[in-house]
Amino acid sequence: MEKHTNLAAERHRLALRFNLSESAIEPEIVPLMLAVEKSVDKIEQAAAKVNETIKPVTYNNHYGYNASAWTIWWGNLSTGIGQNIVAVSLVFSAFLLCCLGAFMIKDAMADKEKIELAETKWNFISRHFVQNENGELFIPKENYLVTEDKKGIILINREE
């Protein structure tokens, strides 16, 4: 008998809470609704605890009227350092700048190597090839020999 009155009381309470009629709530669903209600309450309590622990960062910069962009920038930077916000971003920015510098130096060294390689190839070409009036390059007959199978040539006086 006690379970029946407890079920009726919970059914009445749930109907009032969710703005439903008691006849719309089936007696078999009441335990499920109670479990959902408890889990929702626990989720709300956890969210309240999390919201209490998170504090927003407030900037108290009093620059006055007509402050320059430079003053505002330094003020924001100093406030961020005081709040331990900027320190991580400064370290990260310094790391990125170092990486960028390393890639620029590596690229400059690679360009120097490419220029040296191009100069040696040009010296080789200018030694064996001749340019005519039309700008076309060709090899004079005295600079090569045809192979025995007649499928290629061998450069004479090749100094590499």
PDB file of C-alpha atoms in Angstrom:
ATOM      1  CA  MET A   1       0.000   0.000   0.000  1.00  0.00           C
ATOM      2  CA  GLU A   2       2.860   2.322   0.788  1.00  0.00           C
ATOM      3  CA  LYS A   3       4.431   1.902  -2.656  1.00  0.00           C
ATOM      4  CA  HIS A   4       1.147   2.784  -4.314  1.00  0.00           C
ATOM      5  CA  THR A   5       0.787   6.051  -2.350  1.00  0.00           C
ATOM      6  CA  ASN A   6       4.456   6.886  -2.935  1.00  0.00           C
ATOM      7  CA  LEU A   7       3.963   6.329  -6.681  1.00  0.00           C
ATOM      8  CA  ALA A   8       0.865   8.507  -6.688  1.00  0.00           C
ATOM      9  CA  ALA A   9       2.680  11.259  -4.784  1.00  0.00           C
ATOM     10  CA  GLU A  10       5.665  11.173  -7.157  1.00  0.00           C
ATOM     11  CA  ARG A  11       3.328  11.131 -10.149  1.00  0.00           C
ATOM     12  CA  HIS A  12       1.548  14.193  -8.779  1.00  0.00           C
ATOM     13  CA  ARG A  13       4.873  15.987  -8.084  1.00  0.00           C
ATOM     14  CA  LEU A  14       6.235  15.221 -11.593  1.00  0.00           C
ATOM     15  CA  ALA A  15       2.995  16.403 -13.176  1.00  0.00           C
ATOM     16  CA  LEU A  16       3.302  19.725 -11.346  1.00  0.00           C
ATOM     17  CA  ARG A  17       7.000  20.104 -12.174  1.00  0.00           C
ATOM     18  CA  PHE A  18       6.676  19.417 -15.915  1.00  0.00           C
ATOM     19  CA  ASN A  19       3.250  21.102 -16.228  1.00  0.00           C
ATOM     20  CA  LEU A  20       1.465  17.901 -17.311  1.00  0.00           C
ATOM     21  CA  SER A  21      -1.750  16.271 -16.234  1.00  0.00           C
ATOM     22  CA  GLU A  22      -1.406  13.223 -14.020  1.00  0.00           C
ATOM     23  CA  SER A  23      -3.310  11.112 -16.507  1.00  0.00           C
ATOM     24  CA  ALA A  24      -0.653  11.879 -19.181  1.00  0.00           C
ATOM     25  CA  ILE A  25       2.029  10.213 -17.032  1.00  0.00           C
ATOM     26  CA  GLU A  26       1.887   6.419 -17.153  1.00  0.00           C
ATOM     27  CA  PRO A  27       2.645   4.722 -13.798  1.00  0.00           C
ATOM     28  CA  GLU A  28       5.281   2.531 -15.478  1.00  0.00           C
ATOM     29  CA  ILE A  29       7.254   5.611 -16.632  1.00  0.00           C
ATOM     30  CA  VAL A  30       7.418   7.304 -13.209  1.00  0.00           C
ATOM     31  CA  PRO A  31      10.616   5.443 -12.075  1.00  0.00           C
ATOM     32  CA  LEU A  32      12.315   6.365 -15.366  1.00  0.00           C
ATOM     33  CA  MET A  33      11.274  10.001 -14.985  1.00  0.00           C
ATOM     34  CA  LEU A  34      12.618  10.028 -11.429  1.00  0.00           C
ATOM     35  CA  ALA A  35      15.990   8.643 -12.599  1.00  0.00           C
ATOM     36  CA  VAL A  36      16.198  11.239 -15.373  1.00  0.00           C
ATOM     37  CA  GLU A  37      15.259  13.977 -12.917  1.00  0.00           C
ATOM     38  CA  LYS A  38      18.027  12.933 -10.505  1.00  0.00           C
ATOM     39  CA  SER A  39      20.640  12.820 -13.282  1.00  0.00           C
ATOM     40  CA  VAL A  40      19.565  16.250 -14.541  1.00  0.00           C
ATOM     41  CA  ASP A  41      19.881  17.630 -11.012  1.00  0.00           C
ATOM     42  CA  LYS A  42      23.379  16.166 -10.664  1.00  0.00           C
ATOM     43  CA  ILE A  43      24.409  17.628 -14.030  1.00  0.00           C
ATOM     44  CA  GLU A  44      23.112  21.045 -12.954  1.00  0.00           C
ATOM     45  CA  GLN A  45      25.044  20.801  -9.667  1.00  0.00           C
ATOM     46  CA  ALA A  46      28.251  19.877 -11.504  1.00  0.00           C
ATOM     47  CA  ALA A  47      27.761  22.755 -13.958  1.00  0.00           C
ATOM     48  CA  ALA A  48      27.257  25.152 -11.044  1.00  0.00           C
ATOM     49  CA  LYS A  49      30.519  23.957  -9.432  1.00  0.00           C
ATOM     50  CA  VAL A  50      32.406  24.395 -12.706  1.00  0.00           C
ATOM     51  CA  ASN A  51      30.956  27.868 -13.243  1.00  0.00           C
ATOM     52  CA  GLU A  52      32.000  28.862  -9.704  1.00  0.00           C
ATOM     53  CA  THR A  53      35.619  27.819 -10.286  1.00  0.00           C
ATOM     54  CA  ILE A  54      36.020  29.635 -13.612  1.00  0.00           C
ATOM     55  CA  LYS A  55      36.768  33.295 -13.097  1.00  0.00           C
ATOM     56  CA  PRO A  56      36.910  35.696 -16.032  1.00  0.00           C
ATOM     57  CA  VAL A  57      40.029  37.804 -16.550  1.00  0.00           C
ATOM     58  CA  THR A  58      39.265  41.467 -16.240  1.00  0.00           C
ATOM     59  CA  TYR A  59      41.552  44.135 -17.606  1.00  0.00           C
ATOM     60  CA  ASN A  60      41.755  47.296 -15.551  1.00  0.00           C
ATOM     61  CA  ASN A  61      43.479  49.531 -18.037  1.00  0.00           C
ATOM     62  CA  HIS A  62      42.782  53.184 -17.436  1.00  0.00           C
ATOM     63  CA  TYR A  63      44.291  54.850 -20.453  1.00  0.00           C
ATOM     64  CA  GLY A  64      42.167  57.936 -20.439  1.00  0.00           C
ATOM     65  CA  TYR A  65      40.792  59.709 -23.429  1.00  0.00           C
ATOM     66  CA  ASN A  66      42.844  59.921 -26.692  1.00  0.00           C
ATOM     67  CA  ALA A  67      45.394  57.280 -25.683  1.00  0.00           C
ATOM     68  CA  SER A  68      47.772  56.265 -28.471  1.00  0.00           C
ATOM     69  CA  ALA A  69      47.753  52.798 -29.973  1.00  0.00           C
ATOM     70  CA  TRP A  70      51.285  52.300 -28.656  1.00  0.00           C
ATOM     71  CA  THR A  71      50.191  53.036 -25.069  1.00  0.00           C
ATOM     72  CA  ILE A  72      47.198  50.739 -25.355  1.00  0.00           C
ATOM     73  CA  TRP A  73      49.344  47.923 -26.808  1.00  0.00           C
ATOM     74  CA  TRP A  74      51.935  48.134 -24.010  1.00  0.00           C
ATOM     75  CA  GLY A  75      49.171  48.415 -21.404  1.00  0.00           C
ATOM     76  CA  ASN A  76      47.486  45.275 -22.685  1.00  0.00           C
ATOM     77  CA  LEU A  77      50.815  43.457 -22.788  1.00  0.00           C
ATOM     78  CA  SER A  78      51.705  44.391 -19.211  1.00  0.00           C
ATOM     79  CA  THR A  79      48.221  43.451 -17.962  1.00  0.00           C
ATOM     80  CA  GLY A  80      48.466  40.112 -19.750  1.00  0.00           C
ATOM     81  CA  ILE A  81      51.870  39.428 -18.191  1.00  0.00           C
ATOM     82  CA  GLY A  82      50.449  40.257 -14.773  1.00  0.00           C
ATOM     83  CA  GLN A  83      47.636  37.769 -15.358  1.00  0.00           C
ATOM     84  CA  ASN A  84      50.088  35.088 -16.669  1.00  0.00           C
ATOM     85  CA  ILE A  85      48.394  35.111 -20.049  1.00  0.00           C
ATOM     86  CA  VAL A  86      51.038  36.643 -22.263  1.00  0.00           C
ATOM     87  CA  ALA A  87      54.010  34.647 -21.010  1.00  0.00           C
ATOM     88  CA  VAL A  88      52.959  31.520 -22.884  1.00  0.00           C
ATOM     89  CA  SER A  89      52.163  33.436 -26.060  1.00  0.00           C
ATOM     90  CA  LEU A  90      55.523  35.267 -25.914  1.00  0.00           C
ATOM     91  CA  VAL A  91      57.421  31.986 -25.587  1.00  0.00           C
ATOM     92  CA  PHE A  92      55.394  30.489 -28.437  1.00  0.00           C
ATOM     93  CA  SER A  93      56.014  33.571 -30.611  1.00  0.00           C
ATOM     94  CA  ALA A  94      59.753  33.429 -29.912  1.00  0.00           C
ATOM     95  CA  PHE A  95      59.797  29.743 -30.872  1.00  0.00           C
ATOM     96  CA  LEU A  96      57.994  30.494 -34.141  1.00  0.00           C
ATOM     97  CA  LEU A  97      60.411  33.325 -34.961  1.00  0.00           C
ATOM     98  CA  CYS A  98      63.406  31.047 -34.314  1.00  0.00           C
ATOM     99  CA  CYS A  99      61.939  28.391 -36.611  1.00  0.00           C
ATOM    100  CA  LEU A 100      61.301  30.985 -39.302  1.00  0.00           C
ATOM    101  CA  GLY A 101      64.882  32.267 -39.003  1.00  0.00           C
ATOM    102  CA  ALA A 102      66.294  28.747 -39.276  1.00  0.00           C
ATOM    103  CA  PHE A 103      64.296  28.077 -42.438  1.00  0.00           C
ATOM    104  CA  MET A 104      65.413  31.396 -43.948  1.00  0.00           C
ATOM    105  CA  ILE A 105      69.095  30.645 -43.263  1.00  0.00           C
ATOM    106  CA  LYS A 106      68.724  27.117 -44.657  1.00  0.00           C
ATOM    107  CA  ASP A 107      67.020  28.481 -47.772  1.00  0.00           C
ATOM    108  CA  ALA A 108      69.771  31.086 -48.275  1.00  0.00           C
ATOM    109  CA  MET A 109      72.439  28.375 -48.031  1.00  0.00           C
ATOM    110  CA  ALA A 110      70.553  26.197 -50.509  1.00  0.00           C
ATOM    111  CA  ASP A 111      70.314  29.135 -52.925  1.00  0.00           C
ATOM    112  CA  LYS A 112      74.086  29.611 -52.747  1.00  0.00           C
ATOM    113  CA  GLU A 113      74.603  25.923 -53.577  1.00  0.00           C
ATOM    114  CA  LYS A 114      72.170  26.165 -56.498  1.00  0.00           C
ATOM    115  CA  ILE A 115      74.017  29.195 -57.885  1.00  0.00           C
ATOM    116  CA  GLU A 116      77.368  27.376 -57.678  1.00  0.00           C
ATOM    117  CA  LEU A 117      75.904  24.316 -59.427  1.00  0.00           C
ATOM    118  CA  ALA A 118      74.427  26.503 -62.180  1.00  0.00           C
ATOM    119  CA  GLU A 119      77.798  28.213 -62.711  1.00  0.00           C
ATOM    120  CA  THR A 120      79.649  24.890 -63.080  1.00  0.00           C
ATOM    121  CA  LYS A 121      77.049  23.618 -65.539  1.00  0.00           C
ATOM    122  CA  TRP A 122      77.245  26.843 -67.543  1.00  0.00           C
ATOM    123  CA  ASN A 123      81.043  26.578 -67.678  1.00  0.00           C
ATOM    124  CA  PHE A 124      80.698  23.006 -68.973  1.00  0.00           C
ATOM    125  CA  ILE A 125      78.173  24.052 -71.617  1.00  0.00           C
ATOM    126  CA  SER A 126      80.159  27.087 -72.765  1.00  0.00           C
ATOM    127  CA  ARG A 127      83.321  24.934 -73.127  1.00  0.00           C
ATOM    128  CA  HIS A 128      81.738  22.338 -75.448  1.00  0.00           C
ATOM    129  CA  PHE A 129      78.875  24.174 -77.134  1.00  0.00           C
ATOM    130  CA  VAL A 130      78.948  27.074 -79.577  1.00  0.00           C
ATOM    131  CA  GLN A 131      76.176  29.603 -80.118  1.00  0.00           C
ATOM    132  CA  ASN A 132      75.322  30.719 -83.648  1.00  0.00           C
ATOM    133  CA  GLU A 133      73.792  34.002 -84.857  1.00  0.00           C
ATOM    134  CA  ASN A 134      70.240  32.840 -84.105  1.00  0.00           C
ATOM    135  CA  GLY A 135      71.088  32.013 -80.481  1.00  0.00           C
ATOM    136  CA  GLU A 136      70.984  28.236 -81.033  1.00  0.00           C
ATOM    137  CA  LEU A 137      73.537  26.040 -79.257  1.00  0.00           C
ATOM    138  CA  PHE A 138      75.369  23.229 -81.057  1.00  0.00           C
ATOM    139  CA  ILE A 139      78.509  21.074 -80.597  1.00  0.00           C
ATOM    140  CA  PRO A 140      81.229  21.513 -83.217  1.00  0.00           C
ATOM    141  CA  LYS A 141      82.495  18.298 -84.849  1.00  0.00           C
ATOM    142  CA  GLU A 142      85.920  18.586 -83.243  1.00  0.00           C
ATOM    143  CA  ASN A 143      84.367  18.389 -79.722  1.00  0.00           C
ATOM    144  CA  TYR A 144      82.716  14.949 -80.014  1.00  0.00           C
ATOM    145  CA  LEU A 145      83.019  11.400 -81.416  1.00  0.00           C
ATOM    146  CA  VAL A 146      80.123   9.191 -82.501  1.00  0.00           C
ATOM    147  CA  THR A 147      79.917   5.881 -80.639  1.00  0.00           C
ATOM    148  CA  GLU A 148      80.550   2.601 -82.470  1.00  0.00           C
ATOM    149  CA  ASP A 149      76.880   1.580 -82.416  1.00  0.00           C
ATOM    150  CA  LYS A 150      75.930   5.020 -83.872  1.00  0.00           C
ATOM    151  CA  LYS A 151      73.490   5.655 -81.030  1.00  0.00           C
ATOM    152  CA  GLY A 152      75.294   8.390 -79.099  1.00  0.00           C
ATOM    153  CA  ILE A 153      78.291  10.690 -78.836  1.00  0.00           C
ATOM    154  CA  ILE A 154      81.332  10.987 -76.566  1.00  0.00           C
ATOM    155  CA  LEU A 155      82.659  14.442 -75.711  1.00  0.00           C
ATOM    156  CA  ILE A 156      86.372  14.978 -76.373  1.00  0.00           C
ATOM    157  CA  ASN A 157      88.473  16.854 -73.806  1.00  0.00           C
ATOM    158  CA  ARG A 158      85.874  16.408 -71.160  1.00  0.00           C
ATOM    159  CA  GLU A 159      87.368  17.756 -67.957  1.00  0.00           C
ATOM    160  CA  GLU A 160      85.108  17.121 -64.982  1.00  0.00           C
TER     161      GLU A 160
END
